[in-house]
Structures are given as C-alpha cells and as structure tokens.
Coordinates of N, CA, C and O in Angstrom, one line a residue:
M231 N -105.4 -12.0 21.7 CA -105.8 -11.6 22.9 C -107.2 -12.2 23.3 O -107.9 -12.6 22.4
S232 N -107.4 -12.5 24.6 CA -108.7 -12.9 25.1 C -109.1 -12.3 26.2 O -108.4 -11.7 27.0
S233 N -110.3 -12.4 26.5 CA -110.8 -11.8 27.8 C -111.6 -12.9 28.5 O -112.5 -13.7 28.2
D234 N -111.6 -13.0 29.9 CA -112.1 -13.8 30.8 C -113.2 -13.1 31.6 O -113.9 -13.7 32.4
D235 N -113.5 -11.7 31.3 CA -114.4 -10.9 32.1 C -115.5 -10.3 31.2 O -115.8 -9.1 31.5
G236 N -115.8 -10.8 30.1 CA -116.8 -10.3 29.2 C -116.3 -9.1 28.4 O -117.1 -8.2 27.9
G237 N -115.0 -9.0 28.2 CA -114.5 -7.9 27.3 C -114.1 -6.7 28.2 O -113.7 -5.6 27.7
A238 N -114.1 -6.7 29.5 CA -113.7 -5.5 30.3 C -112.2 -5.4 30.2 O -111.6 -4.3 30.2
H239 N -111.5 -6.5 30.2 CA -110.1 -6.5 30.2 C -109.6 -7.6 29.1 O -110.1 -8.7 29.0
F240 N -108.5 -7.3 28.3 CA -108.0 -8.3 27.5 C -106.5 -8.6 27.9 O -105.7 -7.7 28.3
A241 N -106.0 -9.7 27.7 CA -104.6 -10.1 27.8 C -104.0 -10.9 26.6 O -104.8 -11.6 25.9
V242 N -102.8 -10.7 26.3 CA -102.2 -11.4 25.1 C -102.1 -12.9 25.6 O -101.7 -13.2 26.7
T243 N -102.5 -13.7 24.5 CA -102.6 -15.1 24.9 C -101.7 -16.0 23.9 O -101.3 -17.1 24.4
S244 N -101.5 -15.4 22.7 CA -100.7 -16.2 21.8 C -99.9 -15.2 21.0 O -100.5 -14.2 20.5
K245 N -98.6 -15.6 20.7 CA -97.8 -14.8 19.8 C -97.4 -15.6 18.6 O -96.4 -15.3 18.0
A246 N -98.0 -16.7 18.4 CA -97.6 -17.8 17.3 C -98.1 -17.1 15.9 O -97.7 -17.7 14.9
L247 N -98.9 -16.2 15.9 CA -99.4 -15.8 14.5 C -98.5 -14.7 13.8 O -97.8 -13.9 14.6
S248 N -98.3 -14.7 12.5 CA -97.6 -13.8 11.8 C -98.2 -12.4 11.9 O -99.4 -12.2 12.0
S249 N -97.3 -11.3 12.1 CA -97.9 -10.0 12.1 C -97.9 -9.5 10.7 O -97.1 -9.9 9.8
L250 N -98.6 -8.4 10.5 CA -98.7 -7.7 9.3 C -98.5 -6.3 9.4 O -98.9 -5.7 10.5
P251 N -97.8 -5.7 8.5 CA -97.8 -4.1 8.5 C -99.2 -3.6 8.4 O -100.1 -4.2 7.8
D252 N -99.3 -2.3 9.0 CA -100.8 -1.6 9.0 C -101.4 -1.6 7.6 O -102.5 -1.9 7.5
Y253 N -100.7 -1.4 6.4 CA -101.2 -1.4 5.1 C -101.6 -2.6 4.6 O -102.3 -2.7 3.6
E254 N -101.4 -3.9 5.3 CA -101.9 -5.1 4.8 C -103.0 -5.7 5.8 O -103.3 -6.7 5.6
L255 N -103.4 -4.9 6.6 CA -104.4 -5.4 7.7 C -105.7 -5.8 6.9 O -106.5 -6.6 7.5
T256 N -106.0 -5.3 5.8 CA -107.3 -5.7 5.0 C -107.2 -7.1 4.5 O -108.2 -7.8 4.2
N257 N -106.0 -7.7 4.7 CA -105.8 -9.0 4.3 C -105.8 -10.0 5.5 O -105.5 -11.2 5.4
S258 N -106.4 -9.5 6.6 CA -106.5 -10.4 7.8 C -107.9 -10.4 8.3 O -108.8 -9.5 7.9
S259 N -108.3 -11.5 8.9 CA -109.6 -11.5 9.4 C -109.6 -12.4 10.7 O -108.8 -13.2 10.8
I260 N -110.7 -12.1 11.6 CA -110.9 -13.0 12.8 C -112.3 -13.5 12.8 O -113.1 -12.5 12.6
N261 N -112.4 -14.8 12.8 CA -113.9 -15.4 12.6 C -114.2 -16.2 13.7 O -113.4 -17.2 13.9
S262 N -115.3 -16.1 14.4 CA -115.7 -17.0 15.4 C -116.7 -18.1 14.6 O -117.5 -17.6 13.7
V263 N -116.8 -19.2 15.1 CA -117.7 -20.2 14.4 C -119.0 -20.4 15.1 O -119.1 -20.5 16.3
P264 N -120.2 -20.1 14.2 CA -121.5 -20.2 14.9 C -121.7 -21.5 15.4 O -121.5 -22.6 14.8
G265 N -122.1 -21.6 16.7 CA -122.5 -22.9 17.3 C -121.4 -23.6 17.9 O -121.7 -24.6 18.4
F266 N -120.1 -23.0 17.9 CA -119.0 -23.7 18.4 C -118.2 -22.9 19.3 O -117.3 -22.0 18.8
E267 N -118.6 -22.9 20.6 CA -117.9 -21.9 21.5 C -116.4 -22.1 21.5 O -115.9 -23.3 21.6
G268 N -115.8 -21.0 21.6 CA -114.3 -20.9 21.6 C -113.5 -21.1 20.3 O -112.4 -21.2 20.3
H269 N -114.3 -21.4 19.2 CA -113.6 -21.7 18.0 C -113.4 -20.4 17.2 O -114.4 -19.7 16.9
V270 N -112.2 -20.1 16.9 CA -111.8 -18.9 16.3 C -110.8 -19.3 15.2 O -109.9 -20.0 15.4
W271 N -111.0 -18.6 14.0 CA -110.3 -18.9 12.8 C -109.6 -17.4 12.4 O -110.4 -16.5 12.5
V272 N -108.3 -17.3 12.2 CA -107.6 -16.1 11.9 C -106.9 -16.3 10.6 O -106.2 -17.3 10.3
T273 N -107.1 -15.3 9.5 CA -106.3 -15.2 8.4 C -105.3 -14.0 8.7 O -105.7 -13.0 9.2
T274 N -104.0 -14.2 8.2 CA -102.9 -13.2 8.3 C -102.3 -12.8 7.0 O -101.2 -12.4 7.0
K275 N -103.0 -13.2 5.9 CA -102.5 -13.1 4.6 C -101.5 -14.2 4.3 O -101.6 -15.1 3.4
K276 N -100.5 -14.5 5.3 CA -99.5 -15.6 5.1 C -100.1 -16.8 5.6 O -99.3 -17.8 5.3
E277 N -101.1 -17.0 6.4 CA -101.5 -18.2 7.0 C -102.8 -18.2 7.5 O -103.5 -17.1 7.6
L278 N -103.4 -19.4 7.7 CA -104.6 -19.5 8.3 C -104.5 -20.3 9.6 O -103.7 -21.4 9.5
A279 N -105.1 -19.9 10.5 CA -104.9 -20.5 11.9 C -106.2 -20.8 12.6 O -107.1 -20.0 12.3
Q280 N -106.3 -21.9 13.4 CA -107.5 -22.1 14.2 C -107.3 -22.3 15.7 O -106.2 -22.8 16.1
S281 N -108.2 -21.7 16.5 CA -108.1 -22.0 17.9 C -109.4 -22.5 18.3 O -110.4 -22.2 17.7
T282 N -109.3 -23.5 19.2 CA -110.6 -24.1 19.7 C -110.7 -23.8 21.3 O -111.7 -24.2 22.0
D283 N -109.8 -22.8 21.7 CA -109.9 -22.5 23.2 C -110.0 -21.0 23.3 O -109.6 -20.4 24.3
G284 N -110.9 -20.4 22.5 CA -111.0 -19.0 22.5 C -109.9 -18.0 22.3 O -109.8 -16.9 22.7
G285 N -108.8 -18.5 21.5 CA -107.7 -17.8 21.2 C -106.5 -17.8 22.1 O -105.5 -17.1 21.9
K286 N -106.6 -18.8 23.1 CA -105.4 -18.9 24.0 C -104.3 -19.7 23.1 O -103.0 -19.2 23.4
T287 N -104.7 -20.7 22.3 CA -103.6 -21.3 21.4 C -104.0 -21.4 20.0 O -105.4 -21.3 19.8
F288 N -103.4 -21.5 19.1 CA -103.6 -21.7 17.7 C -102.9 -22.7 17.0 O -101.7 -23.0 17.2
R289 N -103.4 -23.4 16.1 CA -102.7 -24.3 15.2 C -102.7 -23.7 13.7 O -103.8 -23.2 13.3
T290 N -101.6 -23.6 13.1 CA -101.5 -23.2 11.7 C -101.9 -24.3 10.8 O -101.4 -25.4 11.0
I291 N -102.7 -24.1 9.8 CA -103.0 -25.1 8.8 C -102.1 -25.1 7.8 O -101.7 -24.2 7.1
S292 N -101.6 -26.3 7.7 CA -100.4 -26.6 6.7 C -101.0 -26.6 5.3 O -102.2 -26.9 5.0
G293 N -100.3 -26.3 4.3 CA -100.5 -26.2 3.0 C -101.2 -25.0 2.4 O -101.4 -24.9 1.2
I294 N -101.5 -24.0 3.3 CA -102.0 -22.8 2.9 C -100.9 -21.8 2.6 O -100.2 -21.5 3.7
E295 N -100.7 -21.3 1.5 CA -99.7 -20.3 1.1 C -100.1 -18.8 1.4 O -99.1 -18.1 1.8
E296 N -101.3 -18.6 1.2 CA -101.9 -17.3 1.5 C -103.4 -17.4 1.9 O -104.0 -18.4 1.5
A297 N -103.7 -16.6 2.8 CA -105.1 -16.6 3.6 C -105.5 -15.3 3.5 O -105.1 -14.7 4.4
H298 N -106.5 -14.8 2.7 CA -106.9 -13.5 2.7 C -108.4 -13.3 3.3 O -108.5 -12.2 4.0
A299 N -109.1 -14.3 3.3 CA -110.4 -14.3 3.9 C -111.0 -15.6 4.3 O -110.7 -16.5 3.4
L300 N -111.8 -15.8 5.2 CA -112.3 -17.0 5.5 C -113.9 -16.7 6.0 O -114.1 -15.8 6.6
G301 N -114.6 -17.7 5.4 CA -116.1 -17.6 6.0 C -116.7 -19.0 6.1 O -116.0 -20.0 5.9
F302 N -117.9 -19.1 6.5 CA -118.5 -20.3 6.9 C -119.8 -20.6 6.2 O -120.5 -19.5 5.9
G303 N -120.2 -21.8 5.8 CA -121.3 -22.1 5.2 C -122.0 -23.3 5.9 O -121.4 -23.9 6.8
H304 N -123.1 -23.7 5.5 CA -123.9 -24.9 6.1 C -123.0 -26.1 5.9 O -122.2 -26.2 5.0
A305 N -122.9 -27.0 6.9 CA -122.1 -28.2 7.0 C -122.5 -29.1 5.8 O -123.6 -29.1 5.3
A306 N -121.5 -29.8 5.2 CA -121.7 -30.7 4.2 C -122.5 -31.9 4.8 O -122.6 -32.2 5.9
P307 N -123.3 -32.6 3.8 CA -124.1 -33.8 4.4 C -123.1 -34.8 5.2 O -122.0 -35.1 4.8
G308 N -123.6 -35.0 6.3 CA -122.9 -36.1 7.3 C -121.9 -35.4 8.1 O -121.2 -36.0 9.0
Q309 N -121.8 -34.0 8.0 CA -120.8 -33.3 8.7 C -121.6 -32.4 9.8 O -122.7 -31.9 9.6
K310 N -120.9 -32.1 10.9 CA -121.4 -31.1 11.8 C -120.8 -29.7 11.8 O -121.5 -28.9 12.2
Y311 N -119.6 -29.8 11.4 CA -118.8 -28.5 11.4 C -119.1 -27.7 10.2 O -119.2 -28.3 9.1
P312 N -119.3 -26.4 10.3 CA -119.7 -25.7 9.0 C -118.6 -25.9 7.8 O -117.4 -26.1 8.3
A313 N -118.9 -25.8 6.7 CA -118.1 -25.7 5.6 C -117.2 -24.5 5.7 O -117.8 -23.3 6.0
L314 N -115.8 -24.4 5.5 CA -115.0 -23.3 5.5 C -114.9 -22.9 4.0 O -114.7 -23.7 3.1
Y315 N -115.0 -21.6 3.8 CA -114.7 -20.9 2.5 C -113.4 -20.0 2.6 O -113.5 -19.1 3.6
L316 N -112.4 -20.3 1.8 CA -111.3 -19.6 1.8 C -110.9 -18.9 0.5 O -111.1 -19.4 -0.5
A317 N -110.5 -17.5 0.7 CA -110.0 -16.8 -0.5 C -108.5 -16.8 -0.1 O -108.1 -16.4 0.8
G318 N -107.7 -17.5 -1.0 CA -106.3 -17.6 -0.7 C -105.5 -18.3 -1.8 O -105.8 -18.4 -3.0
K319 N -104.4 -19.0 -1.4 CA -103.5 -19.6 -2.3 C -103.0 -21.0 -1.7 O -102.6 -21.0 -0.6
I320 N -103.3 -22.0 -2.5 CA -103.0 -23.4 -2.1 C -102.5 -23.9 -3.3 O -102.9 -24.0 -4.4
G321 N -101.3 -24.8 -3.0 CA -100.6 -25.4 -4.1 C -100.2 -24.6 -5.2 O -100.2 -25.1 -6.3
G322 N -99.7 -23.3 -5.0 CA -99.4 -22.4 -6.0 C -100.6 -21.8 -6.8 O -100.4 -21.0 -7.7
V323 N -101.7 -22.1 -6.4 CA -103.0 -21.6 -7.2 C -103.7 -20.6 -6.3 O -104.1 -21.0 -5.2
T324 N -104.0 -19.4 -6.7 CA -104.8 -18.5 -6.1 C -106.2 -18.5 -6.5 O -106.6 -18.7 -7.7
G325 N -107.1 -18.6 -5.5 CA -108.6 -18.8 -5.9 C -109.5 -18.9 -4.6 O -109.1 -18.4 -3.6
F326 N -110.7 -19.5 -4.8 CA -111.7 -19.7 -3.7 C -111.7 -21.1 -3.5 O -111.7 -21.9 -4.5
F327 N -111.7 -21.6 -2.3 CA -111.7 -23.0 -1.9 C -112.6 -23.2 -0.8 O -113.1 -22.3 -0.1
R328 N -113.0 -24.6 -0.7 CA -114.0 -24.9 0.2 C -113.4 -26.2 1.0 O -112.8 -27.1 0.3
S329 N -113.6 -26.2 2.3 CA -113.2 -27.3 3.1 C -114.4 -27.9 3.9 O -115.1 -27.1 4.5
D330 N -114.7 -29.3 3.7 CA -115.8 -29.8 4.3 C -115.3 -30.6 5.6 O -116.2 -31.3 6.2
D331 N -114.0 -30.7 5.8 CA -113.4 -31.4 7.0 C -112.5 -30.6 7.9 O -111.5 -31.1 8.3
T332 N -113.0 -29.5 8.3 CA -112.2 -28.7 9.3 C -110.9 -28.4 8.8 O -109.9 -28.5 9.6
A333 N -110.7 -28.1 7.6 CA -109.4 -27.7 7.0 C -108.3 -28.8 6.7 O -107.2 -28.5 6.7
A334 N -108.9 -30.1 6.9 CA -107.9 -31.1 6.6 C -107.5 -31.1 5.2 O -106.5 -31.4 4.7
S335 N -108.6 -30.7 4.4 CA -108.3 -30.7 2.9 C -109.2 -29.5 2.4 O -110.2 -29.2 2.9
F336 N -108.8 -29.1 1.1 CA -109.5 -27.9 0.4 C -109.7 -28.4 -1.0 O -108.9 -29.0 -1.5
V337 N -110.8 -27.9 -1.6 CA -111.1 -28.2 -3.0 C -111.4 -26.7 -3.5 O -112.0 -25.9 -2.9
R338 N -110.8 -26.5 -4.8 CA -111.0 -25.2 -5.4 C -112.4 -25.1 -6.0 O -112.9 -26.0 -6.6
I339 N -113.1 -23.9 -5.8 CA -114.5 -23.8 -6.1 C -114.6 -22.7 -7.2 O -115.8 -22.5 -7.8
N340 N -113.6 -22.2 -7.7 CA -113.7 -21.3 -8.8 C -112.7 -22.0 -9.8 O -112.1 -23.1 -9.7
D341 N -112.7 -21.3 -11.1 CA -111.6 -21.9 -12.1 C -111.0 -20.6 -12.8 O -111.3 -19.5 -12.4
D342 N -110.0 -21.0 -13.7 CA -109.2 -19.9 -14.3 C -110.1 -18.9 -15.1 O -109.7 -17.9 -15.4
A343 N -111.3 -19.5 -15.6 CA -112.2 -18.6 -16.4 C -113.1 -17.8 -15.6 O -113.8 -16.8 -16.1
H344 N -113.0 -18.0 -14.2 CA -113.9 -17.3 -13.4 C -113.0 -16.6 -12.1 O -113.1 -17.2 -11.1
Q345 N -112.3 -15.7 -12.5 CA -111.5 -15.1 -11.5 C -112.2 -13.7 -11.2 O -112.7 -13.1 -12.0
Y346 N -112.1 -13.4 -9.9 CA -112.9 -12.3 -9.4 C -112.0 -11.2 -8.7 O -112.5 -10.4 -8.0
G347 N -110.8 -11.1 -9.0 CA -109.9 -10.2 -8.4 C -109.7 -10.5 -6.9 O -110.1 -11.5 -6.5
G348 N -108.9 -9.5 -6.3 CA -108.8 -9.8 -4.8 C -110.0 -9.7 -4.1 O -110.9 -9.0 -4.3
S349 N -110.0 -10.6 -3.1 CA -111.2 -10.6 -2.2 C -110.8 -10.8 -0.7 O -109.9 -11.4 -0.3
T350 N -111.4 -9.8 0.1 CA -111.2 -9.9 1.4 C -112.4 -10.3 2.3 O -112.4 -10.3 3.5
V351 N -113.4 -10.7 1.5 CA -114.7 -11.3 2.3 C -115.2 -12.5 1.4 O -115.2 -12.4 0.3
I352 N -115.5 -13.5 2.2 CA -116.1 -14.6 1.6 C -117.0 -15.4 2.6 O -116.8 -15.3 3.7
T353 N -118.1 -16.0 2.1 CA -119.1 -16.7 2.9 C -119.8 -17.8 2.2 O -119.9 -17.6 0.8
G354 N -120.4 -18.6 2.9 CA -121.2 -19.6 2.3 C -122.7 -19.4 2.7 O -122.9 -18.5 3.7
D355 N -123.5 -20.0 2.1 CA -124.9 -20.0 2.6 C -125.1 -20.7 4.0 O -124.7 -22.0 4.1
P356 N -125.6 -20.1 5.1 CA -125.6 -20.7 6.2 C -126.8 -21.8 6.3 O -126.8 -22.7 7.4
R357 N -127.6 -21.7 5.4 CA -128.9 -22.8 5.4 C -128.7 -23.9 4.5 O -129.4 -24.9 4.8
V358 N -128.1 -23.7 3.5 CA -128.1 -24.7 2.5 C -126.7 -25.0 2.0 O -125.9 -24.0 1.7
Y359 N -126.3 -26.3 1.9 CA -124.9 -26.6 1.6 C -124.7 -26.4 0.1 O -125.6 -26.7 -0.6

C-alpha cells in the first residue's frame, strides 16, 4: 500500500509479495532506506523484495530462500548505498548475511560456531562500516 497524500488515504499498489498467516507476521518487516527516498525493502519470511518507487512495484531478490529480518548499516568503502544485513537462509544455510552491492550478492557474517537462534531484528552500525 502507498499514500500520495501524507498518509490520509492508502491504496493497494502491489500484490506481488507473498502473504503470511497472522501467526507468522513476526517473520516479516518493512524498512525504508535512510537517505534514499522511495526505497523500501520487505521481508515476508519466504522472500526479500525491494521497491524504489515507494512501494508501487517490487522486485524479488533471487537466491534468498528465507528472509526474516533486514537492516541497514554504513555503506562499504566506495559505495553509496547502505550495507544490507539479513537474517535468513541463502544457499541452504541459515544465518546472518551482509550485502555491499544492493543485494546483488551476500556474504555470511556468522558461522556454525556462532548461532544466535531465531532473529526478527538485525541492523548494522550507521556510522562505521
């Protein structure tokens, strides 16, 4: 849904995202990107999706098997877009991941010896990469 009048009214803009039953809504999130007007990221447990037009359209990020939470951190050196931090499953591996290239690729940032249980919130440092 999006609003063109400051939130007084909302309209359905995209039905492309997976729906979740009420008991799984804690596995979903909606995040706006600091400093990037109209950029919205959504996790639906089943997928990670990005909008660059305020939620009117979404692209689903390929290769993501589960997406429980997404957060942002300071951009990598030489990058302008914030680093993305994902709690989810990629390549059959559940863990915490970081992308420095707007979700074109992800690298795992935890390991099998450092598992932290289920996570529905993740973020990076906004000032230091």
